Amino acid sequence: MDALSPCVVFAPLTAAAVLAGLTSIAKRAVVDTVALVGAVTTLVLTVALWHRTLDHRVVHWFSGWKPHRGLAVAVGLTADPLSAGVAVLIALLTLCALVYAWRHLESGSHHLPVLILLFEGGLIGFALSGDRFIMFVFFELMSVAAYALTALLVTDRGPLEGAINFALINSLGSFALLLGIALLYADTGALNLAQMGQALAAHPPSPAAVLGIGLVTVGFLVKAAVVPFHFWLADAHAVAPTPACVLFSGVMAEIGVFGVARVYWTAFAGAVGPHQHAFGLVLVAGGAVSVVVASVMCFSQQHLKRLLAFSTIAHVGMVLVGVGLMSTDGLAGAALYVIGHGAVKAALFLLAGIVLHRTGSLDDEYLRGRARHLKVTGVLFAIGGLALAGLPPFGLSLGKGMIEDAGHHYAWLPWLFLFGSALTGGAVLRAAGRMFLGLGPDESNTEPADRYGESEEERETRDAADRTPFVLMAPAVVLLLVGLAIGLTPHLAQHTETVAGQFRDRAHYASAVLDGRDGRIAVETKVPKAAGTWWSLASALSAVAVAAAALFRRRMVDASVRARARVLGAPVRALRRLHDGYIGDYAAWFTVGLACVCGSFALLVR
């Protein structure tokens, strides 16, 4: 049964290899069918693996070389309920993306399914990795596939610029990750996470180990697009095909936070020891800054994909806060938030793709009233905006409430989440009001439309624009229902808290991986407080209020209030100017973030 985990990883990679040989000789229908068969097979295997992990961790050693006297002599995969659950989310979003693209996506159509399946294999392999070496290999595999997906229309300037920005900043993150792994290997002589954790816990952390921990963390934070490593994400989303955006925002950014959690609780926790809360404080600070900056940027966008991309940065910041709380309930809330956000955000990107298919644009100000005929799309888009704002009983509300309960010692935390949820959800609702109802003043000519990524769009689909094919709409509906089901499933919060407690237990992880013993541990669970529901309702109502204020502000406020709003808008304009698409500036901010994270770890841990 331990062969199940490599099957999960290699199923999409095998399908991609088969497709690579078929694309030049087979018809489009054959290519799409093979891709869907590969995606469905992977989803079935991931669900089976997740079900298996409910009994015990599933450990696989390649070539059958098991540890000898507690020393790992081969690379391996380790699946627990949390990592297997992430794999299920990856497989589900991949299937939805391929269904959306089935015989309808025109741009780079023959290469798209190959790259998406390669991307899926890299993501799942990363989630199940139990070794730093193969973790880095899968990290690079998903990165290269993502760069190619972004530049699918390589002859166009926009996709090429977005892919270059994406590749360069993420390559800097990869260099940081590789250097961190090298320093930790030099200090411990181990690449296996469990073995490295035991070696680091055996003595106080050396300067090389502290620097290695910081560099590895930075590498994952770049992939998570945490401020100030975030600039690449919106540029990539603006030009990438819609199916790629589903995976970029639905799971790729979140996988970076998962990487931080995985390496911390399996390898770093013993070394950090009494400085655990200091380590967590760095993560909480990074998450909080991401929520504030990205929420403001989200609300200032008019390009739908950039708007949704900045909202992803804000919500990933909330997930990072949950992980940074260094508690079982905080991690459980973050896990539920990842699933709920991934489903809802993927649905919103698919709906944005439908808007592009039917109207030929993604500029919500230009589209004011031009999408009135898309009634079903408009209703679903508004529901997605409310879900993004945290409306109960969607899964985001449940996860957010658990994180807020876990962070009760931070009195400002519910207000931070209220701010982020209101602005990001309000931005989506404002766009819905403009496009589908024609609300708000006509401001399509108040600002130049030459901002990076906000030029005219080309339709991705080859079908007639006078109808919405079923395969474009169905995945969005399914994903919204998944986001709703997360919040309605009985006892899911308590079960996830148990799973999170097992994920955090370094000793049991090491025993299962290195000794083959995997005893179940008891984890005390708590029922989420009702206060979390009230905060979620407040977030949803605030999002509606923010959207209404943006759409009806000329009726609701007088000239003096508008003048003060223009003054307050100066910092927003300055923030927008920082996101200019210039790679040199982005690299400079990467350096600033690297210095802040590594310097903070050095000061707090030493």
Coordinates of C-alpha atoms in Angstrom, one line a residue:
M1 CA 0.0 0.0 0.0
D2 CA 3.0 2.3 0.5
A3 CA 3.3 2.4 -3.3
L4 CA 0.2 4.5 -3.5
S5 CA 2.0 7.8 -2.8
P6 CA 4.5 7.5 -5.7
C7 CA 1.6 6.5 -8.0
V8 CA -0.2 9.8 -7.0
V9 CA 2.9 11.8 -8.0
F10 CA 3.8 10.0 -11.2
A11 CA 0.2 9.6 -12.6
P12 CA 0.1 13.2 -13.8
L13 CA 3.7 13.1 -14.9
T14 CA 3.1 10.0 -16.9
A15 CA 0.0 11.5 -18.5
A16 CA 2.0 14.6 -19.4
A17 CA 4.7 12.5 -21.0
V18 CA 2.2 10.6 -23.1
L19 CA 0.5 13.9 -24.1
A20 CA 3.9 15.4 -25.1
G21 CA 4.2 12.7 -27.7
L22 CA 0.6 13.0 -28.9
T23 CA 0.2 16.7 -29.3
S24 CA 1.8 16.8 -32.7
I25 CA 0.0 13.8 -34.2
A26 CA -3.3 13.4 -32.4
K27 CA -6.5 15.4 -32.8
R28 CA -7.4 18.0 -30.2
A29 CA -10.3 15.8 -28.8
V30 CA -7.8 12.9 -28.2
V31 CA -5.3 15.2 -26.4
D32 CA -8.0 16.7 -24.2
T33 CA -9.5 13.2 -23.4
V34 CA -6.1 11.8 -22.4
A35 CA -5.5 14.8 -20.2
L36 CA -8.9 14.4 -18.5
V37 CA -8.3 10.7 -17.9
G38 CA -4.9 11.5 -16.3
A39 CA -6.5 14.2 -14.1
V40 CA -9.4 12.0 -13.0
T41 CA -7.0 9.1 -12.2
T42 CA -4.9 11.4 -10.1
L43 CA -7.9 12.7 -8.2
V44 CA -9.1 9.2 -7.4
L45 CA -5.6 8.2 -6.3
T46 CA -5.2 11.3 -4.0
V47 CA -8.6 10.6 -2.4
A48 CA -7.5 7.0 -1.8
L49 CA -4.2 8.1 -0.3
W50 CA -6.0 10.6 1.9
H51 CA -8.3 7.9 3.2
R52 CA -5.4 5.7 3.8
T53 CA -3.6 8.3 5.9
L54 CA -6.6 8.5 8.3
D55 CA -5.2 5.2 9.7
H56 CA -1.5 6.0 9.7
R57 CA 1.1 7.9 7.9
V58 CA 2.0 6.5 4.5
V59 CA 5.8 6.4 4.0
H60 CA 7.4 5.2 0.8
W61 CA 11.2 4.8 0.3
F62 CA 12.3 4.7 -3.3
S63 CA 14.2 1.5 -4.3
G64 CA 13.0 0.0 -1.0
W65 CA 16.0 1.4 0.9
K66 CA 14.6 1.9 4.4
P67 CA 16.4 3.7 7.2
H68 CA 19.1 1.8 9.0
R69 CA 19.6 2.5 12.7
G70 CA 17.7 5.8 12.3
L71 CA 19.7 7.0 9.3
A72 CA 17.9 7.6 6.0
V73 CA 19.8 6.2 3.1
A74 CA 17.3 7.0 0.4
V75 CA 14.8 9.7 -0.6
G76 CA 11.2 9.1 0.3
L77 CA 7.6 10.4 0.3
T78 CA 5.6 10.9 3.5
A79 CA 1.8 11.4 3.5
D80 CA -0.3 12.4 6.4
P81 CA -3.9 13.6 6.4
L82 CA -2.9 17.3 6.0
S83 CA -0.4 16.8 3.1
A84 CA -2.7 14.3 1.4
G85 CA -5.6 16.7 1.8
V86 CA -3.5 19.3 0.0
A87 CA -2.9 16.8 -2.7
V88 CA -6.6 16.2 -3.1
L89 CA -7.2 20.0 -3.5
I90 CA -4.4 20.2 -6.1
A91 CA -6.0 17.3 -8.1
L92 CA -9.5 18.7 -7.8
L93 CA -8.4 22.2 -9.1
T94 CA -6.4 20.6 -11.9
L95 CA -9.4 18.6 -13.0
C96 CA -11.6 21.7 -13.0
A97 CA -9.0 23.7 -14.9
L98 CA -8.8 21.0 -17.6
V99 CA -12.5 20.6 -17.9
Y100 CA -12.7 24.4 -18.4
A101 CA -10.1 24.2 -21.1
W102 CA -11.6 21.1 -22.8
R103 CA -11.8 21.7 -26.5
H104 CA -12.5 25.4 -25.9
L105 CA -9.3 27.1 -25.0
E106 CA -7.6 28.3 -28.2
S107 CA -4.4 30.0 -27.0
G108 CA -1.5 27.5 -26.9
S109 CA -4.1 24.8 -26.6
H110 CA -1.8 21.8 -27.4
H111 CA 0.8 22.7 -24.9
L112 CA -1.6 23.7 -22.1
P113 CA -2.7 20.2 -20.8
V114 CA 0.9 19.0 -20.8
L115 CA 2.1 21.9 -18.8
I116 CA -0.8 21.7 -16.4
L117 CA -0.2 18.0 -15.7
L118 CA 3.5 18.7 -15.1
F119 CA 2.5 21.5 -12.8
E120 CA 0.2 19.2 -10.9
G121 CA 2.9 16.5 -10.5
G122 CA 5.3 19.1 -9.1
L123 CA 2.7 20.4 -6.7
I124 CA 1.7 17.0 -5.4
G125 CA 5.3 15.8 -5.2
F126 CA 6.2 18.9 -3.2
A127 CA 3.3 18.3 -0.8
L128 CA 4.3 14.7 -0.1
S129 CA 8.1 15.2 0.0
G130 CA 9.8 13.9 3.1
D131 CA 13.3 14.9 2.0
R132 CA 14.8 18.3 1.3
F133 CA 16.4 17.1 -2.0
I134 CA 13.2 15.9 -3.7
M135 CA 11.3 18.8 -2.1
F136 CA 13.6 21.1 -4.0
V137 CA 13.3 19.1 -7.2
F138 CA 9.5 19.2 -7.2
F139 CA 9.7 22.9 -6.2
E140 CA 11.7 23.6 -9.4
L141 CA 9.4 21.3 -11.5
M142 CA 6.3 23.2 -10.5
S143 CA 8.2 26.5 -11.0
V144 CA 9.4 25.8 -14.5
A145 CA 5.9 24.5 -15.6
A146 CA 4.4 27.7 -14.1
Y147 CA 6.8 30.0 -16.0
A148 CA 5.9 28.2 -19.3
L149 CA 2.1 28.4 -18.5
T150 CA 2.5 32.2 -18.0
A151 CA 4.3 32.6 -21.3
L152 CA 2.0 30.3 -23.2
L153 CA 1.5 33.1 -25.8
V154 CA 5.3 33.7 -26.0
T155 CA 5.0 35.9 -29.1
D156 CA 3.0 38.5 -27.2
R157 CA 4.8 41.1 -25.1
G158 CA 2.5 40.9 -22.1
P159 CA 2.8 37.2 -21.3
L160 CA 6.6 37.3 -22.0
E161 CA 7.1 40.2 -19.5
G162 CA 4.9 38.6 -16.9
A163 CA 6.7 35.3 -17.3
I164 CA 10.2 37.0 -17.0
N165 CA 9.1 38.8 -13.8
F166 CA 7.7 35.6 -12.4
A167 CA 10.8 33.5 -13.3
L168 CA 13.4 36.0 -12.1
I169 CA 11.9 36.7 -8.7
N170 CA 11.1 33.0 -8.1
S171 CA 14.6 32.0 -9.2
L172 CA 16.0 34.3 -6.5
G173 CA 13.7 32.4 -4.1
S174 CA 15.0 29.1 -5.5
F175 CA 18.6 30.2 -5.0
A176 CA 17.8 31.2 -1.4
L177 CA 16.1 27.9 -0.8
L178 CA 19.0 25.9 -2.3
L179 CA 21.6 27.8 -0.3
G180 CA 19.6 27.3 2.9
I181 CA 19.4 23.6 2.2
A182 CA 23.2 23.5 1.6
L183 CA 23.9 25.3 4.9
L184 CA 21.6 23.0 6.9
Y185 CA 23.1 19.9 5.2
A186 CA 26.6 21.1 6.1
D187 CA 25.4 21.6 9.7
T188 CA 23.5 18.3 10.1
G189 CA 24.7 15.9 7.4
A190 CA 21.1 15.1 6.6
L191 CA 18.6 15.8 3.9
N192 CA 15.7 13.8 5.3
L193 CA 13.4 16.1 7.2
A194 CA 12.9 13.8 10.2
Q195 CA 16.7 13.1 10.5
M196 CA 17.5 16.8 10.1
G197 CA 15.1 17.6 12.8
Q198 CA 16.7 15.2 15.2
A199 CA 20.2 16.6 14.4
L200 CA 19.2 20.2 14.8
A201 CA 17.5 19.4 18.1
A202 CA 20.6 17.8 19.5
H203 CA 22.5 21.1 20.1
P204 CA 21.8 24.8 20.1
P205 CA 21.5 26.2 16.5
S206 CA 24.7 27.3 15.0
P207 CA 24.9 30.6 13.0
A208 CA 24.9 28.5 9.8
A209 CA 21.8 26.7 10.8
V210 CA 20.0 30.0 11.8
L211 CA 20.9 31.5 8.4
G212 CA 19.8 28.3 6.6
I213 CA 16.5 28.3 8.4
G214 CA 16.0 31.9 7.3
L215 CA 17.0 31.3 3.7
V216 CA 14.7 28.2 3.4
T217 CA 11.8 30.2 4.9
V218 CA 12.4 33.1 2.4
G219 CA 12.4 30.6 -0.5
F220 CA 9.0 29.4 0.4
L221 CA 7.7 32.9 1.2
V222 CA 8.6 34.0 -2.4
K223 CA 6.4 31.2 -3.7
A224 CA 3.6 32.2 -1.3
A225 CA 3.9 35.8 -2.7
V226 CA 4.1 37.3 0.8
V227 CA 5.0 41.0 0.9
P228 CA 7.6 42.2 -0.1
F229 CA 8.2 39.1 -2.3
H230 CA 4.7 39.4 -3.9
F231 CA 5.3 41.7 -7.0
W232 CA 5.5 38.8 -9.5
L233 CA 2.1 37.3 -8.7
A234 CA -0.2 39.9 -10.1
D235 CA 1.9 40.4 -13.2
A236 CA 1.8 36.7 -13.9
H237 CA -1.9 36.4 -13.3
A238 CA -2.8 39.3 -15.6
V239 CA -1.3 37.5 -18.6
A240 CA -1.6 33.8 -17.8
P241 CA -4.4 31.6 -19.2
T242 CA -7.4 31.2 -17.0
P243 CA -6.8 27.5 -16.2
A244 CA -3.3 28.4 -15.1
C245 CA -4.6 31.2 -12.8
V246 CA -6.9 28.6 -11.2
L247 CA -3.9 26.7 -10.0
F248 CA -1.7 29.8 -9.3
S249 CA -4.1 31.4 -6.9
G250 CA -6.0 28.3 -5.8
V251 CA -3.1 26.3 -4.5
M252 CA 0.4 27.4 -5.7
A253 CA 0.7 30.4 -3.4
E254 CA -0.7 28.4 -0.5
I255 CA 1.8 25.6 -1.1
G256 CA 4.5 28.1 -0.1
V257 CA 3.0 28.5 3.3
F258 CA 2.5 24.7 3.5
G259 CA 6.3 24.4 2.9
V260 CA 7.0 26.8 5.8
A261 CA 4.8 24.8 8.1
R262 CA 6.1 21.4 7.0
V263 CA 9.8 22.2 7.4
Y264 CA 9.3 24.1 10.7
W265 CA 7.4 21.3 12.5
T266 CA 9.4 18.5 11.1
A267 CA 12.9 20.0 11.1
F268 CA 13.2 23.4 12.7
A269 CA 11.0 23.1 15.8
G270 CA 13.6 21.3 17.9
A271 CA 16.3 23.9 17.0
V272 CA 14.1 26.9 17.5
G273 CA 12.8 25.5 20.8
P274 CA 12.2 28.3 23.3
H275 CA 12.2 30.9 20.5
Q276 CA 9.2 29.4 18.9
H277 CA 7.0 32.4 19.5
A278 CA 9.7 34.7 18.2
F279 CA 9.8 32.7 14.9
G280 CA 6.0 32.8 14.8
L281 CA 6.0 36.6 15.3
V282 CA 8.0 37.0 12.1
L283 CA 5.5 35.0 10.2
V284 CA 2.5 36.9 11.8
A285 CA 4.1 40.2 11.0
G286 CA 4.7 39.2 7.3
G287 CA 1.1 37.9 7.1
A288 CA -0.3 41.1 8.6
V289 CA 1.7 43.4 6.2
S290 CA 0.5 41.2 3.3
V291 CA -3.1 41.6 4.3
V292 CA -2.9 45.4 4.5
V293 CA -0.9 46.1 1.4
A294 CA -2.6 43.5 -0.8
S295 CA -6.1 44.5 0.3
V296 CA -5.5 48.1 -0.6
M297 CA -4.0 47.2 -3.9
C298 CA -6.9 44.8 -4.6
F299 CA -9.5 47.5 -4.1
S300 CA -7.6 49.9 -6.4
Q301 CA -7.6 47.5 -9.4
Q302 CA -10.0 47.5 -12.3
H303 CA -8.5 44.5 -14.2
L304 CA -10.3 41.4 -12.9
K305 CA -7.4 39.0 -12.9
R306 CA -5.1 41.5 -11.1
L307 CA -7.8 42.3 -8.6
L308 CA -8.2 38.6 -7.8
A309 CA -4.5 38.1 -7.7
F310 CA -4.0 40.8 -5.1
S311 CA -6.9 39.3 -3.1
T312 CA -4.9 36.0 -3.1
I313 CA -1.9 37.8 -1.6
A314 CA -4.1 39.2 1.1
H315 CA -5.8 35.9 1.9
V316 CA -2.5 34.0 1.8
G317 CA -1.3 36.5 4.4
M318 CA -4.2 35.4 6.6
V319 CA -3.1 31.8 6.2
L320 CA 0.4 32.8 7.2
V321 CA -0.9 34.5 10.3
G322 CA -2.6 31.2 11.2
V323 CA 0.6 29.2 10.8
G324 CA 2.6 31.9 12.7
L325 CA 0.4 31.5 15.8
M326 CA 2.3 28.3 16.4
S327 CA -0.8 26.5 17.8
T328 CA -2.8 23.5 16.8
D329 CA -6.0 25.4 16.3
G330 CA -4.2 28.1 14.4
L331 CA -2.8 25.5 12.0
A332 CA -6.2 23.8 11.7
G333 CA -7.9 27.1 10.8
A334 CA -5.2 27.9 8.3
A335 CA -5.7 24.4 6.6
L336 CA -9.5 24.9 6.4
Y337 CA -8.9 28.5 5.1
V338 CA -6.6 27.1 2.3
I339 CA -9.3 24.7 1.1
G340 CA -12.1 27.2 1.3
H341 CA -10.1 30.0 -0.3
G342 CA -8.7 27.7 -3.0
A343 CA -12.2 26.5 -4.1
V344 CA -13.8 30.0 -4.1
K345 CA -10.8 31.8 -5.7
A346 CA -10.6 29.2 -8.4
A347 CA -14.3 29.6 -9.1
L348 CA -13.9 33.4 -9.4
F349 CA -11.1 33.0 -11.9
L350 CA -13.2 30.7 -14.0
L351 CA -16.1 33.2 -13.9
A352 CA -13.7 35.9 -14.9
G353 CA -12.7 33.7 -17.8
I354 CA -16.3 33.4 -18.8
V355 CA -16.6 37.2 -18.8
L356 CA -13.5 37.4 -21.1
H357 CA -15.1 34.8 -23.4
R358 CA -18.4 36.7 -23.7
T359 CA -17.2 40.3 -23.7
G360 CA -13.5 40.3 -24.8
S361 CA -12.4 42.3 -21.8
L362 CA -11.5 42.1 -18.1
D363 CA -11.6 45.8 -17.3
D364 CA -14.6 46.2 -14.9
E365 CA -14.9 49.9 -15.6
Y366 CA -15.0 49.4 -19.4
L367 CA -17.5 46.6 -18.9
R368 CA -19.9 48.8 -16.8
G369 CA -23.3 47.4 -17.8
R370 CA -21.9 45.5 -20.8
A371 CA -22.3 42.1 -19.0
R372 CA -26.0 42.5 -18.0
H373 CA -26.9 39.6 -20.2
L374 CA -24.7 37.2 -18.2
K375 CA -27.2 36.7 -15.4
V376 CA -26.0 33.3 -14.1
T377 CA -22.4 34.4 -14.2
G378 CA -23.2 37.6 -12.4
V379 CA -25.1 35.8 -9.6
L380 CA -22.2 33.3 -9.1
F381 CA -19.6 36.1 -9.2
A382 CA -21.5 38.0 -6.4
I383 CA -21.8 34.8 -4.4
G384 CA -18.0 34.3 -4.8
G385 CA -17.4 37.8 -3.6
L386 CA -19.5 37.2 -0.5
A387 CA -17.8 33.9 0.2
L388 CA -14.4 35.7 -0.2
A389 CA -15.5 38.2 2.4
G390 CA -16.2 35.4 4.9
L391 CA -19.9 35.0 4.7
P392 CA -21.1 32.0 6.8
P393 CA -21.4 29.1 6.2
F394 CA -18.6 29.1 3.5
G395 CA -15.4 27.4 4.5
L396 CA -13.4 30.7 4.7
S397 CA -15.7 31.7 7.5
L398 CA -14.9 28.5 9.5
G399 CA -11.2 28.8 8.9
K400 CA -11.1 32.5 9.7
G401 CA -13.0 32.0 13.0
M402 CA -10.6 29.3 14.1
I403 CA -7.6 31.5 13.4
E404 CA -9.1 34.3 15.3
D405 CA -9.9 32.1 18.2
A406 CA -6.3 30.8 18.2
G407 CA -4.9 34.4 18.1
H408 CA -7.1 35.7 21.0
H409 CA -3.9 37.2 22.6
Y410 CA -3.7 39.5 19.5
A411 CA -6.6 41.8 20.1
W412 CA -6.1 43.4 16.7
L413 CA -6.3 40.2 14.7
P414 CA -10.1 40.1 14.1
W415 CA -9.9 43.7 13.0
L416 CA -7.1 42.9 10.6
F417 CA -9.1 40.0 9.1
L418 CA -12.2 42.3 8.9
F419 CA -10.2 44.9 7.0
G420 CA -8.8 42.4 4.5
S421 CA -12.0 40.5 4.0
A422 CA -14.1 43.7 3.6
L423 CA -11.7 45.2 1.0
T424 CA -11.1 42.1 -1.1
G425 CA -14.7 40.9 -1.0
G426 CA -15.9 44.5 -1.5
A427 CA -13.7 44.8 -4.6
V428 CA -15.2 41.7 -6.1
L429 CA -18.8 42.9 -5.3
R430 CA -18.0 46.3 -6.7
A431 CA -16.8 44.7 -10.0
A432 CA -20.0 42.6 -10.0
G433 CA -22.1 45.7 -9.6
R434 CA -20.4 47.5 -12.4
M435 CA -20.3 44.7 -14.9
F436 CA -23.5 42.9 -14.4
L437 CA -25.8 45.7 -13.1
G438 CA -24.3 48.8 -14.6
L439 CA -24.0 50.5 -11.2
G440 CA -21.6 53.3 -10.3
P441 CA -20.4 56.4 -12.2
D442 CA -18.8 56.0 -15.7
E443 CA -15.1 56.4 -14.9
S444 CA -13.6 54.4 -17.8
N445 CA -11.7 57.5 -19.0
T446 CA -10.7 59.0 -15.6
E447 CA -7.3 57.2 -15.6
P448 CA -5.1 56.1 -18.5
A449 CA -5.5 52.4 -19.3
D450 CA -1.8 51.9 -19.8
R451 CA -1.1 50.2 -16.5
Y452 CA 0.8 47.0 -16.6
G453 CA -1.5 44.2 -17.4
E454 CA -4.6 46.4 -17.9
S455 CA -4.6 46.7 -21.7
E456 CA -7.0 45.2 -24.1
E457 CA -7.5 41.4 -23.8
E458 CA -7.7 38.7 -26.4
R459 CA -10.3 36.0 -26.1
E460 CA -8.9 32.7 -24.9
T461 CA -11.7 30.6 -26.3
R462 CA -12.4 29.6 -29.9
D463 CA -16.2 29.2 -29.5
A464 CA -18.7 31.8 -30.5
A465 CA -19.0 34.5 -27.9
D466 CA -22.8 34.5 -27.9
R467 CA -23.1 31.6 -25.6
T468 CA -21.4 30.1 -22.5
P469 CA -20.5 26.4 -23.0
F470 CA -21.5 24.1 -20.2
V471 CA -17.9 23.0 -19.6
L472 CA -16.9 26.7 -18.8
M473 CA -19.7 27.1 -16.2
A474 CA -19.8 23.7 -14.5
P475 CA -16.4 23.8 -12.8
A476 CA -17.2 27.2 -11.2
V477 CA -20.5 25.9 -9.8
V478 CA -18.8 22.7 -8.5
L479 CA -16.0 24.7 -6.8
L480 CA -18.5 27.1 -5.1
L481 CA -20.4 24.1 -3.8
V482 CA -17.1 22.7 -2.4
G483 CA -16.4 26.0 -0.7
L484 CA -19.9 25.8 0.9
A485 CA -19.6 22.2 1.8
I486 CA -16.4 22.9 3.8
G487 CA -18.4 25.1 6.1
L488 CA -21.4 22.7 6.4
T489 CA -19.6 19.4 7.1
P490 CA -20.3 18.4 10.7
H491 CA -17.4 18.2 13.1
L492 CA -14.9 19.2 10.4
A493 CA -13.2 21.8 12.6
Q494 CA -12.6 19.2 15.4
H495 CA -11.3 16.6 12.9
T496 CA -9.0 19.1 11.2
E497 CA -7.6 20.2 14.6
T498 CA -6.8 16.5 15.4
V499 CA -5.0 16.2 12.0
A500 CA -3.1 19.5 12.7
G501 CA -2.0 18.2 16.1
Q502 CA -0.6 15.1 14.4
F503 CA 1.1 17.2 11.8
R504 CA 2.9 19.3 14.4
D505 CA 4.2 16.4 16.5
R506 CA 7.8 16.1 15.4
A507 CA 8.6 13.1 17.6
H508 CA 5.8 10.9 16.1
Y509 CA 6.7 12.1 12.6
A510 CA 10.3 11.0 13.1
S511 CA 9.3 7.7 14.7
A512 CA 7.0 6.9 11.7
V513 CA 9.6 7.9 9.1
L514 CA 12.8 6.6 10.6
D515 CA 11.6 3.7 12.8
G516 CA 8.4 2.6 11.0
R517 CA 6.3 3.2 14.2
D518 CA 3.3 5.5 13.8
G519 CA 1.2 5.6 17.0
R520 CA -1.8 7.8 17.1
I521 CA -1.6 10.8 19.4
A522 CA -4.5 12.3 21.3
V523 CA -5.2 16.0 20.5
E524 CA -7.5 18.1 22.6
T525 CA -10.0 19.8 20.3
K526 CA -12.2 22.8 20.8
V527 CA -15.5 23.9 19.2
P528 CA -15.1 27.2 17.4
K529 CA -16.6 30.1 19.3
A530 CA -19.7 31.8 18.1
A531 CA -17.8 35.1 18.1
G532 CA -16.0 33.9 15.0
T533 CA -19.3 33.7 13.2
W534 CA -20.3 37.2 14.2
W535 CA -16.9 38.5 12.9
S536 CA -17.5 36.7 9.6
L537 CA -21.0 38.2 9.3
A538 CA -19.5 41.6 10.0
S539 CA -16.8 41.0 7.3
A540 CA -19.5 40.1 4.7
L541 CA -21.7 43.1 5.6
S542 CA -18.6 45.4 5.5
A543 CA -17.7 44.1 2.1
V544 CA -21.2 45.0 0.9
A545 CA -20.9 48.4 2.5
V546 CA -17.5 49.0 0.9
A547 CA -18.8 48.0 -2.5
A548 CA -21.9 50.2 -2.1
A549 CA -19.7 53.2 -1.1
A550 CA -17.6 52.7 -4.2
L551 CA -20.5 52.4 -6.5
F552 CA -22.7 55.2 -5.0
R553 CA -20.1 57.5 -3.4
R554 CA -21.2 60.5 -5.5
R555 CA -24.7 60.3 -4.1
M556 CA -23.6 59.4 -0.5
V557 CA -21.0 61.9 0.3
D558 CA -20.5 65.7 -0.2
A559 CA -17.6 67.5 -1.8
S560 CA -15.6 68.0 1.4
V561 CA -15.6 64.2 2.1
R562 CA -14.5 63.5 -1.4
A563 CA -11.7 66.0 -1.0
R564 CA -10.5 64.2 2.1
A565 CA -10.7 60.9 0.2
R566 CA -8.5 62.3 -2.5
V567 CA -5.9 63.2 0.2
L568 CA -6.1 59.7 1.6
G569 CA -5.7 58.4 -1.9
A570 CA -2.1 59.7 -2.1
P571 CA -0.6 56.7 -0.3
V572 CA -2.6 54.4 -2.5
R573 CA -1.3 56.0 -5.6
A574 CA 2.3 55.7 -4.2
L575 CA 1.7 52.0 -3.5
R576 CA 0.5 51.5 -7.0
R577 CA 3.6 53.1 -8.4
L578 CA 5.7 50.6 -6.6
H579 CA 4.0 47.9 -8.7
D580 CA 5.4 49.2 -12.0
G581 CA 6.5 45.9 -13.6
Y582 CA 10.2 46.9 -13.4
I583 CA 12.2 43.8 -12.4
G584 CA 15.0 45.8 -10.9
D585 CA 12.7 47.3 -8.3
Y586 CA 11.2 43.9 -7.5
A587 CA 14.7 42.4 -7.0
A588 CA 15.5 45.3 -4.7
W589 CA 12.4 44.5 -2.6
F590 CA 13.4 40.9 -2.5
T591 CA 16.7 41.9 -1.0
V592 CA 14.9 44.0 1.6
G593 CA 12.7 41.1 2.5
L594 CA 15.6 38.7 2.7
A595 CA 17.5 40.9 5.0
C596 CA 14.4 41.4 7.2
V597 CA 13.6 37.7 7.6
C598 CA 17.1 36.4 8.1
G599 CA 18.0 39.4 10.3
S600 CA 14.9 38.9 12.4
F601 CA 15.7 35.2 12.9
A602 CA 19.3 35.9 13.8
L603 CA 18.3 38.5 16.4
L604 CA 15.4 36.5 17.9
V605 CA 16.9 33.1 17.9
R606 CA 20.4 34.0 18.9

